[in-house]
XYZ file of C-alpha atoms in Angstrom:
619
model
C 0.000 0.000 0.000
C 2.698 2.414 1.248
C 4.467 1.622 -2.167
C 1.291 2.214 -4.319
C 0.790 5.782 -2.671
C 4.434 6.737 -3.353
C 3.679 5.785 -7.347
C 0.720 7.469 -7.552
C 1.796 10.710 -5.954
C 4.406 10.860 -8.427
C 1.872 9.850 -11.154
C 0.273 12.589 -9.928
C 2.608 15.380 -9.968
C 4.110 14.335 -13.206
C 1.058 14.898 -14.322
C 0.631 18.536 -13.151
C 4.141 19.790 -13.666
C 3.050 18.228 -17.870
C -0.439 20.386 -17.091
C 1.739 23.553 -16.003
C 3.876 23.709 -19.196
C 1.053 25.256 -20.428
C -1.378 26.601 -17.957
C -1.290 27.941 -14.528
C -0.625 26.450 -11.460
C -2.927 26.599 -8.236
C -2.504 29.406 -6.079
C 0.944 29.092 -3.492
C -0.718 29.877 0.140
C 3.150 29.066 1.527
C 4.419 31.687 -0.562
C 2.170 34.485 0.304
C 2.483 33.527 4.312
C 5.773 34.784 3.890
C 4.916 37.821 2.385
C 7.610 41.138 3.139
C 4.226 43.177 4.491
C 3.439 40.601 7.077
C 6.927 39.729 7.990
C 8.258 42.801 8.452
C 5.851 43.961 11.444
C 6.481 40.858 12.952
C 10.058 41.318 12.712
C 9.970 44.715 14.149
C 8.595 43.434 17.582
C 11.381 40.847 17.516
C 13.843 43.758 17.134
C 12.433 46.027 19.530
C 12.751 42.962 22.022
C 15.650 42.252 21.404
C 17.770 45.228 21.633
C 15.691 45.582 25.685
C 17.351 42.081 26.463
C 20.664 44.059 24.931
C 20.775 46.927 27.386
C 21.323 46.779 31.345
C 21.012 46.285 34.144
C 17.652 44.558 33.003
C 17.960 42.804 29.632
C 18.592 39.125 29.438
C 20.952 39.216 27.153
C 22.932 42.127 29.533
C 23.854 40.526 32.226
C 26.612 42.363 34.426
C 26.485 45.651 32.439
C 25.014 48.799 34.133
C 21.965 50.102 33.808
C 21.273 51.875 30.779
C 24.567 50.359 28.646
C 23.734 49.139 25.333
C 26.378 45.525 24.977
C 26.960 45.304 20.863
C 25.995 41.700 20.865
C 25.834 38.992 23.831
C 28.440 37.061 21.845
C 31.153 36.918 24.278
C 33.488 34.975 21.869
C 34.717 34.776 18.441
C 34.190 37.485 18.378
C 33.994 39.207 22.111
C 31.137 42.107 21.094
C 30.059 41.865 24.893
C 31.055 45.688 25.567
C 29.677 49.399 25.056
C 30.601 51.519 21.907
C 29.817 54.845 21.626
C 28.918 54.886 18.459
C 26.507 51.603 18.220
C 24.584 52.782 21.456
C 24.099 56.166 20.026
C 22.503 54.508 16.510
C 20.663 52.118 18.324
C 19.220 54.786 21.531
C 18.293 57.426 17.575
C 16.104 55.104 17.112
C 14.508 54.278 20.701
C 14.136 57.821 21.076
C 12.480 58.375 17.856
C 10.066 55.883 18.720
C 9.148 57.211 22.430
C 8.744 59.819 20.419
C 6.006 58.513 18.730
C 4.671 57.082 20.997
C 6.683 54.193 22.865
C 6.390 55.768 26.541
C 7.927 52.636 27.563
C 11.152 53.461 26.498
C 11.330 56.718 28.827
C 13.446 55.176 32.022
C 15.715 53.158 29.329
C 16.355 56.201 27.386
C 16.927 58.036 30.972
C 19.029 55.586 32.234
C 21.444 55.813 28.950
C 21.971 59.274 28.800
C 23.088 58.840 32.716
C 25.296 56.057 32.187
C 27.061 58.021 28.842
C 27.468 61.054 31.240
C 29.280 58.805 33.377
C 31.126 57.270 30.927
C 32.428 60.618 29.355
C 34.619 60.978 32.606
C 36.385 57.723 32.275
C 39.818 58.101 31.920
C 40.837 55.691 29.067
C 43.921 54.937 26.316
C 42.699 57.466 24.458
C 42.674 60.249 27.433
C 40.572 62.187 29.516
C 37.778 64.786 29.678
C 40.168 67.389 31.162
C 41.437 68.325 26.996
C 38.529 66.060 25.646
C 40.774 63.518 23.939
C 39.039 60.549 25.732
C 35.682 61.564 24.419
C 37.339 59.876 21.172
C 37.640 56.359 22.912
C 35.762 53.412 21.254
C 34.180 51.058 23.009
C 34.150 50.668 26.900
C 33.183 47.304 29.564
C 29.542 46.975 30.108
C 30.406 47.894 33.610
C 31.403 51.455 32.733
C 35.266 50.821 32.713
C 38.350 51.489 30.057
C 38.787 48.888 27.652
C 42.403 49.011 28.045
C 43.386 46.776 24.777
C 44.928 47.605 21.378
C 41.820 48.846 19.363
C 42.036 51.922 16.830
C 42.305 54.997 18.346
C 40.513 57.651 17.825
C 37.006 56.811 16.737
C 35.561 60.595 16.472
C 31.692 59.816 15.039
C 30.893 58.590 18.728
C 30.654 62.015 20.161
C 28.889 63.905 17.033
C 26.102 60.348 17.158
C 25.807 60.481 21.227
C 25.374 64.830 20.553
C 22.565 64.033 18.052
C 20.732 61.568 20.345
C 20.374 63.270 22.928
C 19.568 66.715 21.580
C 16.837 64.491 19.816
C 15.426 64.019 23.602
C 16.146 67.270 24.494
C 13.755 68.811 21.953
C 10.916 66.546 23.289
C 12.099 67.841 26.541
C 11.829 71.258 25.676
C 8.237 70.754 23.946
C 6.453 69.548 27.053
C 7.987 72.399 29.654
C 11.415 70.907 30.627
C 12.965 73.457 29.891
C 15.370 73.180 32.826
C 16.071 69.634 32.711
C 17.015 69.992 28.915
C 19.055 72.503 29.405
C 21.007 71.552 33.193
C 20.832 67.842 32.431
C 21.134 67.125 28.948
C 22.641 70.046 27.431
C 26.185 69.545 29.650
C 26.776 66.045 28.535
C 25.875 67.346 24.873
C 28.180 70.264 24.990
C 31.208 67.858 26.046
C 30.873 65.901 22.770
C 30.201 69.067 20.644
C 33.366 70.506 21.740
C 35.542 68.036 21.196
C 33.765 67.875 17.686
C 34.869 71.513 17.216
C 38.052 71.318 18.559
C 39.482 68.103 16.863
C 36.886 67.490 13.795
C 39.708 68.165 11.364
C 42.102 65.334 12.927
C 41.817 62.270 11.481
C 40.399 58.939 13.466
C 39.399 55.593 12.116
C 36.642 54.978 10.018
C 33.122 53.672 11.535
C 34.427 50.092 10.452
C 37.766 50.279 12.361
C 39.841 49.802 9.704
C 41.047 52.986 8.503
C 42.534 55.798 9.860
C 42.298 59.035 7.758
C 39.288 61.760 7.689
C 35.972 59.346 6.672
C 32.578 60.738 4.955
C 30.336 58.571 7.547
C 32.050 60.415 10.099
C 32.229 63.947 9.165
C 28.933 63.601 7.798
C 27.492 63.195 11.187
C 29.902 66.014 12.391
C 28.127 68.349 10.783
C 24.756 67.189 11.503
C 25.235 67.045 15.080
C 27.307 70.841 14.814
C 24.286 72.172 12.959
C 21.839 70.691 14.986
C 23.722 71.881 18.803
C 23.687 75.502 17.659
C 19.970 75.624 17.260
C 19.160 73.687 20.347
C 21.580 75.907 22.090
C 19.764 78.568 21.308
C 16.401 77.177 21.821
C 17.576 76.809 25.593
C 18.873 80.372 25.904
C 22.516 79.389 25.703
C 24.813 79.567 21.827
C 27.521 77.829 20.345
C 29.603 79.890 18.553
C 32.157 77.567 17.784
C 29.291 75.046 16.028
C 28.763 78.371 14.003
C 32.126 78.826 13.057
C 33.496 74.843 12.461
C 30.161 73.483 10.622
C 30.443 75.378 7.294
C 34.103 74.069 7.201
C 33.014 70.393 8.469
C 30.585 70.808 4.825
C 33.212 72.339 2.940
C 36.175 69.081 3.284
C 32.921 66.677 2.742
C 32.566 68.112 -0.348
C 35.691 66.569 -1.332
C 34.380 63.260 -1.024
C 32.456 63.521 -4.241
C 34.405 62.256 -6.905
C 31.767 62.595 -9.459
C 30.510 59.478 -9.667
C 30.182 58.374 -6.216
C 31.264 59.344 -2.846
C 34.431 58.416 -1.627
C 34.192 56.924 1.843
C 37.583 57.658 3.027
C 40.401 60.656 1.743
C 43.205 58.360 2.561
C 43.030 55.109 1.243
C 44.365 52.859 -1.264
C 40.723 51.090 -1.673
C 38.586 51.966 -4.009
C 35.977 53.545 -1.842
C 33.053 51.995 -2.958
C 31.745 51.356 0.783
C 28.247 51.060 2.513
C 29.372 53.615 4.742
C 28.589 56.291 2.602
C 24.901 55.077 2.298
C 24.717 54.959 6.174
C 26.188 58.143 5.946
C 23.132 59.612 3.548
C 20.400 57.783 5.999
C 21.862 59.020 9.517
C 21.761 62.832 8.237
C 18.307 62.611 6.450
C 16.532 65.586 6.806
C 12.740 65.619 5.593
C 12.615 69.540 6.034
C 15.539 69.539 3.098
C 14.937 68.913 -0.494
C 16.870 67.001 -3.144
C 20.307 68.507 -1.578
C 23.369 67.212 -3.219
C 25.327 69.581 -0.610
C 24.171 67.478 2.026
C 23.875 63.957 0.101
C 20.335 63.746 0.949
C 18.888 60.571 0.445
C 16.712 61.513 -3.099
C 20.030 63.665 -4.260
C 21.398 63.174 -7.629
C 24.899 62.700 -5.538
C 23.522 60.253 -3.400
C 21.252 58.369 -5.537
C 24.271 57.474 -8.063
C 26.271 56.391 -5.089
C 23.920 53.882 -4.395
C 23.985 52.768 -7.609
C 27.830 52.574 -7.340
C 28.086 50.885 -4.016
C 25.192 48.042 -4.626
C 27.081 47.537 -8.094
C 30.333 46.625 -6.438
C 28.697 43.940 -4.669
C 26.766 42.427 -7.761
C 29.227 39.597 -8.858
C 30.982 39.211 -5.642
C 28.947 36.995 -3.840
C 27.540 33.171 -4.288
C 24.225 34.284 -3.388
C 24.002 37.034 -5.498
C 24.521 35.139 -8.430
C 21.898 35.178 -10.983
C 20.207 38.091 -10.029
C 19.431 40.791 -13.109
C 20.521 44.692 -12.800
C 17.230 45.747 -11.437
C 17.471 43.132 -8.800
C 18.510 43.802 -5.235
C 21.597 42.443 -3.951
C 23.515 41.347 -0.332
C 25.723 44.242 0.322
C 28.564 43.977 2.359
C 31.057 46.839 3.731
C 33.367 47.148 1.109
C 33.974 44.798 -1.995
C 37.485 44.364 -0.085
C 36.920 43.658 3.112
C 38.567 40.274 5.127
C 36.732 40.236 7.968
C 35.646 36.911 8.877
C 36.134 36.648 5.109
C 34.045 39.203 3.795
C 30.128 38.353 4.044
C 27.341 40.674 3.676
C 25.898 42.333 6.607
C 22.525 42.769 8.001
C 22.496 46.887 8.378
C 24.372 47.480 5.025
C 21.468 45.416 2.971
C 19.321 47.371 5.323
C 20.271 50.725 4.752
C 20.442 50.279 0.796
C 16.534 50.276 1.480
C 16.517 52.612 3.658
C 17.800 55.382 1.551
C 15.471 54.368 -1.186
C 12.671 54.654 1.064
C 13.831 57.855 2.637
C 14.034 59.388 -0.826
C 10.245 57.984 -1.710
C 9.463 60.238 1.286
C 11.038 63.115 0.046
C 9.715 62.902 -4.092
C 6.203 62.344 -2.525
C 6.323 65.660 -0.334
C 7.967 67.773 -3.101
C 5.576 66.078 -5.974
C 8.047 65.195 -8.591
C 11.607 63.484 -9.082
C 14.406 65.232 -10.813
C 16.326 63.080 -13.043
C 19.634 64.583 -14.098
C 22.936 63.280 -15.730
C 24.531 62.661 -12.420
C 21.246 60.346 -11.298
C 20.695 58.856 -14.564
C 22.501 55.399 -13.979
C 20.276 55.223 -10.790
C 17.197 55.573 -12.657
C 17.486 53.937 -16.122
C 18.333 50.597 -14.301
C 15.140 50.608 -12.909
C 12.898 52.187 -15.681
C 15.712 51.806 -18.993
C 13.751 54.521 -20.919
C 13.983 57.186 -17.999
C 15.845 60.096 -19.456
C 16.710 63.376 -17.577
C 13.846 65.934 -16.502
C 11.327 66.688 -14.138
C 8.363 64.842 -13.626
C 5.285 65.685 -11.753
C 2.885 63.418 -9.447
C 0.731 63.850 -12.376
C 2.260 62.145 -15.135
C 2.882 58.475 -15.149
C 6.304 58.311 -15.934
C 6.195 59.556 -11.621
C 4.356 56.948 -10.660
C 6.624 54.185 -12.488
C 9.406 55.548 -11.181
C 8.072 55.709 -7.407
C 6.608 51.929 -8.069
C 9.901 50.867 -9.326
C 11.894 52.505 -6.746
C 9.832 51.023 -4.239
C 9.953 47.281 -5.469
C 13.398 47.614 -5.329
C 13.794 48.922 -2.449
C 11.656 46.270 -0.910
C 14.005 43.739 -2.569
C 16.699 44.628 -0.121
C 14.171 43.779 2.655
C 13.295 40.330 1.264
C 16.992 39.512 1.640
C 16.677 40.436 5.114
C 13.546 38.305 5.496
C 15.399 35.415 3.429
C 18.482 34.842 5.832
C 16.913 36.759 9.062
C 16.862 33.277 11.321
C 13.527 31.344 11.687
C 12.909 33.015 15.282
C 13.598 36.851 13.491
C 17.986 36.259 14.870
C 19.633 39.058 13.134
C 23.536 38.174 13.582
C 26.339 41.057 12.231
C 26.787 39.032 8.694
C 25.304 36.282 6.493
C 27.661 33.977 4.105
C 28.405 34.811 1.045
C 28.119 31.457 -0.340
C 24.923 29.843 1.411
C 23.147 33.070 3.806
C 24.323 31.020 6.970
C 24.485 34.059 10.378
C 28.101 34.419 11.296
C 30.447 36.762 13.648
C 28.446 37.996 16.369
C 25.298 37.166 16.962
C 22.027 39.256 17.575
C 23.728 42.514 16.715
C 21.624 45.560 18.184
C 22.795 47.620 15.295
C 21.033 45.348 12.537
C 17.737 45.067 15.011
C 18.082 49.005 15.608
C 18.557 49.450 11.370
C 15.223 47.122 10.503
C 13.239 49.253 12.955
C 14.423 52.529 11.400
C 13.819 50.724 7.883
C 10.405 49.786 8.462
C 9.302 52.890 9.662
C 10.900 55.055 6.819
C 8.887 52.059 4.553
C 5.875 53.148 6.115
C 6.243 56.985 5.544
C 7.732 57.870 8.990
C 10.545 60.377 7.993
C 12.505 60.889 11.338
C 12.813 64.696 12.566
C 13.752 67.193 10.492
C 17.639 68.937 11.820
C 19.090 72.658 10.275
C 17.544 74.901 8.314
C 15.224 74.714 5.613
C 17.021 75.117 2.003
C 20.969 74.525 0.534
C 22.977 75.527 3.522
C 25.945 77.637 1.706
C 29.798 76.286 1.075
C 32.346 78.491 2.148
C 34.315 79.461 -1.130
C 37.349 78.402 0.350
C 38.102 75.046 2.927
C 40.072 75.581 6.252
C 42.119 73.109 8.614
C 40.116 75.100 11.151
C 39.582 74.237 14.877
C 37.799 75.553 18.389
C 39.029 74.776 21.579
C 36.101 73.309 23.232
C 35.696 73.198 27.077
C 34.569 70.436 29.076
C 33.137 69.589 32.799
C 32.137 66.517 34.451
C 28.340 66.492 33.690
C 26.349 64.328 37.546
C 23.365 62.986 36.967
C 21.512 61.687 40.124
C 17.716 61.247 39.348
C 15.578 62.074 36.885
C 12.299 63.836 38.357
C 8.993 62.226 37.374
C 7.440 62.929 34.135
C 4.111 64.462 32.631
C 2.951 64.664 29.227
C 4.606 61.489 27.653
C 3.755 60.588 23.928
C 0.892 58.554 22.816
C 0.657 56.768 19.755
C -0.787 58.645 16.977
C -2.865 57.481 14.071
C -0.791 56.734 10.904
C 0.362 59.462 8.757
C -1.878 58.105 5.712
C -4.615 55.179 5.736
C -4.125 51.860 4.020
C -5.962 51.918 0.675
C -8.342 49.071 0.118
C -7.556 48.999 -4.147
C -4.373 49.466 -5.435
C -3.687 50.582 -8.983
C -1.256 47.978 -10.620
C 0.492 48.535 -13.945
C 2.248 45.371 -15.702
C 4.681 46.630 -18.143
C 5.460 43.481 -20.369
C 8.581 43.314 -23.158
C 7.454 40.605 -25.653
C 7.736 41.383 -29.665
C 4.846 40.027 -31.450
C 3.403 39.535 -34.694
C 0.774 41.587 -36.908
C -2.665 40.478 -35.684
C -1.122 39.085 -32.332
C -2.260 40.622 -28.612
C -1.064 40.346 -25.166
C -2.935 39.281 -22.452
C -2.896 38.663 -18.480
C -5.015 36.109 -16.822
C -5.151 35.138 -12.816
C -6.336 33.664 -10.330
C -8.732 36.820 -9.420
C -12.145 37.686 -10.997
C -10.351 40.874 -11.916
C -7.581 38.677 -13.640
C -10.458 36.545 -15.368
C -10.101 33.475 -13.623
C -7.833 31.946 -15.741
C -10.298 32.633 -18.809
C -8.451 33.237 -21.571
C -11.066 35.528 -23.069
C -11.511 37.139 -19.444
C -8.650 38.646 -19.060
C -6.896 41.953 -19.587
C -6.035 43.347 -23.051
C -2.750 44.617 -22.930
C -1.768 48.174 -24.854
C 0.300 48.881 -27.510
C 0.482 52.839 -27.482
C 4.144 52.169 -26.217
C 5.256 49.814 -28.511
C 8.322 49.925 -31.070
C 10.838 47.497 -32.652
C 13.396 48.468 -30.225
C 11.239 48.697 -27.137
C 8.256 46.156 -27.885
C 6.402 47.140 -24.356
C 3.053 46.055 -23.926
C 0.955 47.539 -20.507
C -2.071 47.692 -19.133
C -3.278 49.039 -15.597
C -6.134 47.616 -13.286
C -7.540 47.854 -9.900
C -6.929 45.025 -7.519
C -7.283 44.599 -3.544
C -4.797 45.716 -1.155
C -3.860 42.645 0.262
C -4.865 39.880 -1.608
C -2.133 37.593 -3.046
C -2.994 36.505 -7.421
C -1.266 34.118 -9.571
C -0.975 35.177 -13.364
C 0.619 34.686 -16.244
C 0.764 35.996 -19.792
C -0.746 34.908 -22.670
C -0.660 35.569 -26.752
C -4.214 35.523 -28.253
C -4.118 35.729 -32.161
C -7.317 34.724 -34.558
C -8.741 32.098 -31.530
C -5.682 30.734 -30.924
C -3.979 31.057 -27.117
C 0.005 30.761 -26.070
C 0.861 30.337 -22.361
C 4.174 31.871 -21.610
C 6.254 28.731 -19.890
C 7.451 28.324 -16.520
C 5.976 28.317 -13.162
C 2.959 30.946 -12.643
C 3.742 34.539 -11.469
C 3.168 35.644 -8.279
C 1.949 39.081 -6.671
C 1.055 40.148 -3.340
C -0.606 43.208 -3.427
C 0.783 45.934 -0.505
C -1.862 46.876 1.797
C 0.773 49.601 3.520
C 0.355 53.084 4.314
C 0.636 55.662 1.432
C 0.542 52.196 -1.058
C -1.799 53.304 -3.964
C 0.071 51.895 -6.372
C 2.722 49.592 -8.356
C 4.857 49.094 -11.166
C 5.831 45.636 -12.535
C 7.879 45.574 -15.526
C 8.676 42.080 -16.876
C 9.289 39.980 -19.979
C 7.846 37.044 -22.085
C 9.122 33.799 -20.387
């Protein structure tokens, strides 16, 4: 009996795979349970949970470290991440506070407790130095129990301070909107004016490179300079205090980053034999987005013509490096790594740097929706004509199509990124440092708070939550001429006992825009035909026909050519539901099914989502 079943199941499927040669399959419910718009929420609470266990005296995964220090990973071997950097607490407490910010009151006594513990820290004297000339504001990475690390490491790391600065004035202004006014500017403003003068005092120095690696003057980190510069003068001010010397060092910090533009992409380090290409210059773009600033190519904001052709640049590099990038077309996402030359643990791709690839594209979906149109120049064209390879330089309004492609197609892409996450993310939602190369396997340390803290900040930039805005509406202006400039800073041991108890804490607000229930989907199809032939798509749906041949939709040909035989046709489906299609070539009665396995489309029932772009070929 047992051996009659086996025979007829595979009497059975051979059957069916002959059958789906030519027709379509039945619909794929295990595909569509995986689906990027239901994992992704999902994974969010994961990360949110996981970077509490990361942070004492009360996470799990913290045990031993002091209350309010962020530990990188709990891996305490191979690699040792169980201590405190500056610079990954600062990323990872950005994002905390933007979300008690909108709305996580939770986070409040965590948030309190870190901005206590970094005051403490700040006084530690360490390899690097002390507080008394600032120099030990530039030290690394400390023991979770508040201590000097007192090991060979690379020394100085200066983005720490300007990251820590940004953080906290990022409290500070939610401080000063509900009546703190007093706390903001006698408890967090003295730890924050530490870190902005050593920024002002030894910005023009070099360090090593957020990666560790390199010492020289880095993009990522003078990038965040003169965010955090820009952004201390105005709180400063906004507290009744200044800061001159944030005046007087910023426009210099944004003349030398200027340099980093090399016309094609932007270099991420001034003194290096590499060739640049590095995912720190996208992290770079995301950690100084500004939704109050437009298109800026000054400030590489995210939908820049600067910092949209680095991302083409960097995710290139990466294309035919990797085993499990292989086979994957130009308009494809990709794993990125760090740099195409990195050794470390023999050069994998990393969780945040796939991350942040989407998270610029998202970023810069937020900023062409709020301005109404996208600006395509010969600086951004690479960018755009691998996604949409008839785009051509101009400016296009929300009210012509050729907008709407281009969002749809940014989009997709950008969500392609995310399914690579979702891909190698581990079955319980693990997020190590790196994936393989060869087979997507987690390696180095594992559970790294920086790639939970960079799929929060993702997903909420996917879902139209731009972070808030820092500087001055408009171009900020380049000095004509760059200066090895400096201001001594001063510093002072900044005591924080208690916090007092709290009023007015944020609520969660309704969502910026409402999830639509139909969403307009255009399928762009390349297939050269014959006089008398048509294009058509049939599905699953009762808007797709039903797998009717004579149900389904008649495709246009107001687009086609003998160089560019495109075929389209728009229609209305539900946000949500999951369809299986394919193509098909009617001509006098007689039908063609395209080969291969059926197509499959989830439709995105997400916020702002009212429509989306698929361009594909004959199979």
């Amino acid at each position: 009996m047992a051996f009659l079943s086996l025979y007829t199941q595979f009497f059975i499927l051979g059957v069916v795979t002959l059958w789906v040669t030519h027709g379509p399959r039945p619909l794929q419910q295990t595909l569509a349970a995986g689906d990027l718009d239901i994992w992704l929420p999902s994974e969010a609470n994961i990360a949110r949970t996981a970077l509490l266990d990361l942070i004492g005296d009360k996470g799990r995964w913290a045990e031993g470290a002091a209350a309010g220090v962020l530990v990188a990973s709990p891996s305490r071997s191979d690699p040792d991440y169980f201590y405190t950097w500056t610079r990954d607490s600062s990323l990872v407490f950005k994002t905390l506070v933007e979300m008690f910010r909108a709305g996580d009151s939770d986070l409040l006594p965590i948030i309190q407790d870190w901005i206590s513990s970094q005051a403490r820290i700040q006084g530690v004297e360490n390899p690097s130095g002390g507080l008394a000339d600032g120099r030990g504001l530039g030290e690394a990475k400390f023991t979770a129990e508040e201590t000097a690390f007192a090991g060979s490491w690379g020394r100085p790391q200066r983005d720490g301070p300007a990251l820590r600065a940004t953080t906290m004035i990022e409290f500070g202004w939610w401080l000063l909107s509900q009546g703190y006014h007093q706390l903001a500017a006698n408890t967090v403003w003295p730890v924050v004016h530490n870190d902005i003068s050593y920024l002002t005092e030894y910005w023009n120095q070099s360090g090593f490179d957020l990666w560790e690696d390199l010492y020289g003057r880095s993009f990522f980190t003078l990038a965040v300079t003169y965010r955090a510069l820009t952004e201390a003068s105005l709180f400063a001010r906004s507290i009744g205090s200044s800061c001159a010397e944030c005046e007087s060092q910023a426009p210099q910090v944004l003349c030398l980053l200027q340099s980093f533009w090399t016309g094609r992409f932007i270099r991420s380090n001034l003194d290096t034999g590499r060739t640049g290409k590095d995912a720190s210059t996208l992290l770079g773009v995301i950690h100084t987005f500004s939704p109050r600033s437009e298109c800026d190519d000054v400030t590489f904001q995210p939908c820049s013509a600067r910092a949209l052709a680095n991302h083409y640049r960097v995710v290139d590099a990466f294309r035919d490096l990797y085993d499990i990038n292989a086979d994957r077309s130009q308009d494809q996402a990709i794993a990125i790594g760090r740099y195409p030359e990195d050794q470390y643990f023999g050069g994998n791709p990393w969780f945040l740097c796939t991350i942040a690839a989407a998270e610029q594209l998202y970023s810069a979906i937020y900023q062409w929706t709020h301005l109404g149109s996208i600006t395509i120049t010969a600086v951004s064209l690479p960018f755009f004509q691998t996604l949409h390879p008839t785009a051509v330089p101009g400016t296009y309004s929300s009210s012509t199509e050729i907008y709407h492609q281009l969002i749809d197609a940014v989009r997709t892409y950008a969500d392609g990124f995310m399914r690579i996450v979702q891909t190698y993310a581990s079955h319980n939602g693990s997020l190590a440092e790196q994936f393989s190369r060869y087979d997507g396997s987690h390696l180095s340390a594992n559970d790294l708070a920086w790639s939970y803290a960079s799929l929060l900040t993702a997903h909420r930039r996917r879902n139209a939550i731009a972070p808030s805005p820092w500087g001055n509406p408009g171009q900020p202006s380049i000095p004509s001429y760059c200066e090895p400039t400096s201001a001594s800073g001063t510093y002072s041991l900044a005591t924080i006992t208690t916090w007092p108890p709290m009023n007015g804490l944020p609520t969660t607000t309704s969502a910026p825009c409402q999830v639509p229930s139909l969403v307009s989907v255009t399928f762009e199809l390349t297939a050269s035909t014959v006089w008398g032939e048509e294009i058509r798509l049939v599905g699953s749906s009762g808007e797709l026909g039903y797998w009717v041949s004579e149900r389904g939709i008649t495709f246009s040909t107001d687009r086609y050519s003998s160089s560019q035989p495109i075929w389209w046709a728009t229609v209305w489906l539900p946000a949500g539901q999951t369809v299986e299609y394919k193509y098909i070539r009617v001509r006098e009665g007689y039908v063609v099914w395209e080969g291969d396995s059926n197509r499959l489309l989830t439709i995105p029932a997400v916020c702002g989502v009212k429509s989306i772009y698929r361009r594909e070929s004959w199979r």
